[in-house]
Coordinates of C-alpha atoms and ligand atoms in Angstrom, one line a residue:
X619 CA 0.0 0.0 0.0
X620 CA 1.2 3.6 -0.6
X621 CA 2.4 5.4 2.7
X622 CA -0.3 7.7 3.6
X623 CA -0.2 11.2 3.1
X624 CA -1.3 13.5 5.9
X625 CA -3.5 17.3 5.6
X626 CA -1.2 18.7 8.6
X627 CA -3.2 21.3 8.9
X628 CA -6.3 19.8 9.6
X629 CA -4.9 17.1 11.5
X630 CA -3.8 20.0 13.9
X631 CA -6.3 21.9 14.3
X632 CA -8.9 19.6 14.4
X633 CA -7.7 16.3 15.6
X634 CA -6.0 17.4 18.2
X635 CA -7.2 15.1 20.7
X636 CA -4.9 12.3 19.0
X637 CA -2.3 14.1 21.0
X638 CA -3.9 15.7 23.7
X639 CA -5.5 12.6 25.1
X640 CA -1.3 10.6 24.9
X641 CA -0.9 13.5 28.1
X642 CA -2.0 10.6 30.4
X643 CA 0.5 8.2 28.8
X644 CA 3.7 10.7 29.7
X645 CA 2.2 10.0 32.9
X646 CA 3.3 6.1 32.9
X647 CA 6.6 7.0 30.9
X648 CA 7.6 9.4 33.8
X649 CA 10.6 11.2 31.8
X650 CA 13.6 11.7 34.2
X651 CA 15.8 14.6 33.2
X652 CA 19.4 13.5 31.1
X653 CA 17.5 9.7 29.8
X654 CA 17.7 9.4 26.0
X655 CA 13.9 8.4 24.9
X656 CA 13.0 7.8 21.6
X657 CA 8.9 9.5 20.5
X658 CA 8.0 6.8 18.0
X659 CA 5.4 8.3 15.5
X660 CA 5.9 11.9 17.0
X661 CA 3.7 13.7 14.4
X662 CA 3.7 16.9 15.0
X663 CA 5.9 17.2 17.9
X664 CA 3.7 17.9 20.3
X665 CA 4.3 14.9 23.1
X666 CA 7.9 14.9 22.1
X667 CA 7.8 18.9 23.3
X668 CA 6.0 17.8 26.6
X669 CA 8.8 15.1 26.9
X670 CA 12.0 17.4 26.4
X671 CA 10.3 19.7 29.0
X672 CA 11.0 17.4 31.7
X673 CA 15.1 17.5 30.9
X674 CA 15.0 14.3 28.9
X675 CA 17.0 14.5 25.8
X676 CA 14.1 13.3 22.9
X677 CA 14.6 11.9 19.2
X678 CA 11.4 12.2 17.4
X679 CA 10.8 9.5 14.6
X680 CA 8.1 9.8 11.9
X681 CA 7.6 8.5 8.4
X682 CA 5.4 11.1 7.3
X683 CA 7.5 14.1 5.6
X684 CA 4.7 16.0 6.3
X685 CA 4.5 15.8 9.9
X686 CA 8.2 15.8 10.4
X687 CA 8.1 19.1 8.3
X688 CA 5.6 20.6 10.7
X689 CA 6.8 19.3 13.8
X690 CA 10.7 20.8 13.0
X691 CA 8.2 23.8 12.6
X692 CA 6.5 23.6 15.9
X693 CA 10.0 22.7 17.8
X694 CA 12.6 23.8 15.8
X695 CA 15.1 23.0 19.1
X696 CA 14.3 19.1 18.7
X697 CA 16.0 16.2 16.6
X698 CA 13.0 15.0 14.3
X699 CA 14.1 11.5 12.0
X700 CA 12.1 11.1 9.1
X701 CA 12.4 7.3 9.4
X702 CA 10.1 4.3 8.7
X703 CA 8.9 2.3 12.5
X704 CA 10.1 -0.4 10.5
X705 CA 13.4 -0.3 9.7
X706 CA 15.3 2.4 11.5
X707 CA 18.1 2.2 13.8
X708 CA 19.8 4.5 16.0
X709 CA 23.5 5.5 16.5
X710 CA 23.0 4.9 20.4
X711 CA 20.7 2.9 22.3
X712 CA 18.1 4.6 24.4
X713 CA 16.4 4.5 28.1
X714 CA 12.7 4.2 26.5
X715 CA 11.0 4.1 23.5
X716 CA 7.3 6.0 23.2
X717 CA 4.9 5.6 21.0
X718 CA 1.1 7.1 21.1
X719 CA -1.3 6.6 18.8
X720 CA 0.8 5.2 16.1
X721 CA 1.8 1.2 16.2
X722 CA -1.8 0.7 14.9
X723 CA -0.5 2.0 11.5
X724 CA 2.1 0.2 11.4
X725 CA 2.5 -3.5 9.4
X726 CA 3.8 -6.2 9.9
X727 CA 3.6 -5.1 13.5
X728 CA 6.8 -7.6 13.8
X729 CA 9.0 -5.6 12.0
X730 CA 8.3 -2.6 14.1
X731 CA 8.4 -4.8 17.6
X732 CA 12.3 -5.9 16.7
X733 CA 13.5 -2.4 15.4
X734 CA 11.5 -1.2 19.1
X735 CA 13.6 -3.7 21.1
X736 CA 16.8 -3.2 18.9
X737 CA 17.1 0.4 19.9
X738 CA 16.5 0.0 23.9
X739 CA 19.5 -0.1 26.1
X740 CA 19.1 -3.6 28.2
X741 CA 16.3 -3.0 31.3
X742 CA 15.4 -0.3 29.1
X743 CA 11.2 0.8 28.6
X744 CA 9.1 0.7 26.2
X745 CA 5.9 2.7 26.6
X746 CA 2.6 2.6 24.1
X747 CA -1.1 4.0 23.4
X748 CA -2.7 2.1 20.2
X749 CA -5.9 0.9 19.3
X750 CA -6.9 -2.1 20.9
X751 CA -8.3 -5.3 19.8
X752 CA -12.8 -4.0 19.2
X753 CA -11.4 -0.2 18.2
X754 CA -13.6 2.0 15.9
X755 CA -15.8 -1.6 15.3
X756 CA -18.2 0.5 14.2
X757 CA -16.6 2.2 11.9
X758 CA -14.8 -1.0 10.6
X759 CA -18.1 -3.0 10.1
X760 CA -19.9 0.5 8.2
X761 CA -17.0 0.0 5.8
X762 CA -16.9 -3.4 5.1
X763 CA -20.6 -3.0 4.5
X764 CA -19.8 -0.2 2.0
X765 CA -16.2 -1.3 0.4
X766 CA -16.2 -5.3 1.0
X767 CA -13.3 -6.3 0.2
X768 CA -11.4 -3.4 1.5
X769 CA -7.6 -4.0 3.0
X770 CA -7.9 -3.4 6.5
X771 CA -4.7 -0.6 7.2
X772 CA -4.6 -0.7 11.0
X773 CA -3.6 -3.6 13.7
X774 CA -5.6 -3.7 16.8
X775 CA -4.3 -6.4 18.7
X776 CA -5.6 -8.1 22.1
X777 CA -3.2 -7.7 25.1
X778 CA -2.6 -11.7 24.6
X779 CA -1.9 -10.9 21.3
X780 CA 0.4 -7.9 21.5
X781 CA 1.8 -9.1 24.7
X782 CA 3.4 -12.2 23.0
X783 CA 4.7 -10.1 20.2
X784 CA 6.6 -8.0 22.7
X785 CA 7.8 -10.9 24.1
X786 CA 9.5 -12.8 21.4
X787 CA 11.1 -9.5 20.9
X788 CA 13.0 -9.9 24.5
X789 CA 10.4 -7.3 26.2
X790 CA 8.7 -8.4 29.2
X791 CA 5.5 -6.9 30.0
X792 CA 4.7 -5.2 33.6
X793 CA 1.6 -2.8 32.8
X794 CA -1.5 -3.9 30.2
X795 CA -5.0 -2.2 29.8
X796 CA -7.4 -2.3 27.3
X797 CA -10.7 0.3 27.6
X798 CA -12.6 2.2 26.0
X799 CA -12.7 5.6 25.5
X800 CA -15.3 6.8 23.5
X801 CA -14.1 9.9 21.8
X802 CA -15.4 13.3 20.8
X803 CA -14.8 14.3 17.1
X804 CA -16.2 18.4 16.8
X805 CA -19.0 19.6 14.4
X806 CA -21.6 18.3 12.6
X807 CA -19.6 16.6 10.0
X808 CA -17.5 15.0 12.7
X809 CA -17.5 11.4 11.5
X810 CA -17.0 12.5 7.8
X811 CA -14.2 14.5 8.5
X812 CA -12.8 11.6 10.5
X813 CA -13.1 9.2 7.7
X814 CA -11.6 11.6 5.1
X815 CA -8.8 12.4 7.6
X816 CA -7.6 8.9 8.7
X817 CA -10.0 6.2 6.0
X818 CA -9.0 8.3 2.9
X819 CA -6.5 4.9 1.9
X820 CA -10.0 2.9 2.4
X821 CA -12.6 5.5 0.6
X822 CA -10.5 7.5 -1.4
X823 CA -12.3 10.6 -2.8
X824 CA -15.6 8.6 -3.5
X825 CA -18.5 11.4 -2.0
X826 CA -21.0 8.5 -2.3
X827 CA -19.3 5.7 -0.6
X828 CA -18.1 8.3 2.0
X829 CA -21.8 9.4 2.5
X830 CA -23.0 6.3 3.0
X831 CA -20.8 5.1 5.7
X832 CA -22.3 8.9 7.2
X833 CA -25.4 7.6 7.6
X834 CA -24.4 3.8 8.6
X835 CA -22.5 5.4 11.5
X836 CA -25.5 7.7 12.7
X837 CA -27.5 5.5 14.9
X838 CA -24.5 4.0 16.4
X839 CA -22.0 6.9 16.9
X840 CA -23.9 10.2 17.0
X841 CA -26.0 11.1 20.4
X842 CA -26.6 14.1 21.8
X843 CA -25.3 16.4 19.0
X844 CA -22.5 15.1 18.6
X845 CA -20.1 12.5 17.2
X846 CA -18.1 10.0 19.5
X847 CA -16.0 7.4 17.6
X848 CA -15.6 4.2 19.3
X849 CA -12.2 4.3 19.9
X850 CA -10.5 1.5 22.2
X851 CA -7.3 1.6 23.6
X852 CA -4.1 -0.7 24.5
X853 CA -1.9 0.7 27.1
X854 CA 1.6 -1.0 27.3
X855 CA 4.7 -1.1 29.3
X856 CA 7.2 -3.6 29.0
X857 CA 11.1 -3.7 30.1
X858 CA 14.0 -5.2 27.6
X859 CA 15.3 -8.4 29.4
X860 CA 17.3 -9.9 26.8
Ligands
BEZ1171 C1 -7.0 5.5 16.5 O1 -6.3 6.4 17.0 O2 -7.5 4.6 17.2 C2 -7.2 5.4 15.0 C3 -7.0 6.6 14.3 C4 -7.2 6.5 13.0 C5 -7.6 5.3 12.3 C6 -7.7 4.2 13.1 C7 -7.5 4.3 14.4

């Protein structure tokens, strides 16, 4: 498949809460001032700013020129790779790798576990938000109804799943949640301008297919004026043993 490209600009302003909602994650990374952490899938910059502000040294790593551009933009004081989550390496280990909101785009989700362990120091952390195993099911099933033979882009694993996967990659898991956390998308046109932000690879510019989905999503996902996708999360930490 093509690599995605990204509208920065409406990614930022209005789908900010891919960002704003990892704030919780810093909180189980804990970044201690001098530690080398790698932001994996940094976007726009905007954890990897949040991350440097606690005196950690930070490396952000995206494959998207586009939001590497913007994020060396936004921080122009912070090292931005443009690199693929699948086959980079770095000069120097690191203390912990982050990762919010990302892994799910990212296949084989092997390829991204090995380079992951490759670049921790040993004991080092690795710390992740993706969709979890029953995320955006909604959306998922409105689309297969719509496009039915569609490639499915994004891995949403189970914690048995993803735990194992971590595992044969030497990482040991000490923290797993899965929940759900219903999320807020603004305006009318909330679900639409989801799907053409992040199902564009799926829909492509097709107004009909894209209208249809609309209206398959309504009784499920819109309540109360508003839009919520059914977003499901997969909270990880795990140490480098081997
Ligand atoms: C997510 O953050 O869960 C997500 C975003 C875009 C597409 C699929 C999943």
């Amino acid at each position: 498949m093509p690599q995605k490209t990204w509208d920065v600009r409406s990614y930022e302003s209005q789908h900010d809460y891919v960002w704003k909602h990892g704030l919780g994650l810093l909180e189980l990374l804990a970044p201690q001032p001098g530690q080398r952490i790698l932001d994996l899938g940094c976007g726009a910059g905007h954890l990897s700013q949040k991350i440097a502000e606690s005196g950690a040294e930070v490396i952000g790593l995206d494959s998207s020129p586009e939001m590497i551009a913007q994020a060396r933009i936004n921080y122009p004081k912070l090292r931005f790779m443009l690199e693929d989550a699948r086959r980079f390496s770095l000069p120097e280990p690191v203390d912990a790798v982050f990762s919010n909101a990302a892994l799910h785009w990212i296949l084989p989700p092997d390829q991204a576990a090995a380079r992951i362990a490759d670049a921790l120091k040993p004991g080092g952390r690795f710390v992740a938000e993706l969709g979890g195993k029953g995320n955006i099911q909604s959306v998922l099933e409105a689309i297969r109804l719509v496009v039915p033979n569609f490639d499915n882009p994004w891995y949403f694993p189970s914690i048995p799943e993803y735990g194992a996967l971590l595992e044969q990659h030497g990482l040991e898991v000490t923290f797993a949640v899965l929940f759900d956390r219903p999320t807020k998308v603004e305006g009318e046109d909330g679900a639409e301008d989801w799907l053409r932000m992040f199902a564009s690879g799926i829909l492509g510019s097709d107004q009909q297919a894209l209208s249809r989905v609309v209206e398959l999503l309504r009784p499920r996902l819109y309540r109360d004026g508003a839009w919520w996708m059914d977003y499901r999360r997969l909270r990880v930490v795990s140490r480098k043993v081997s």
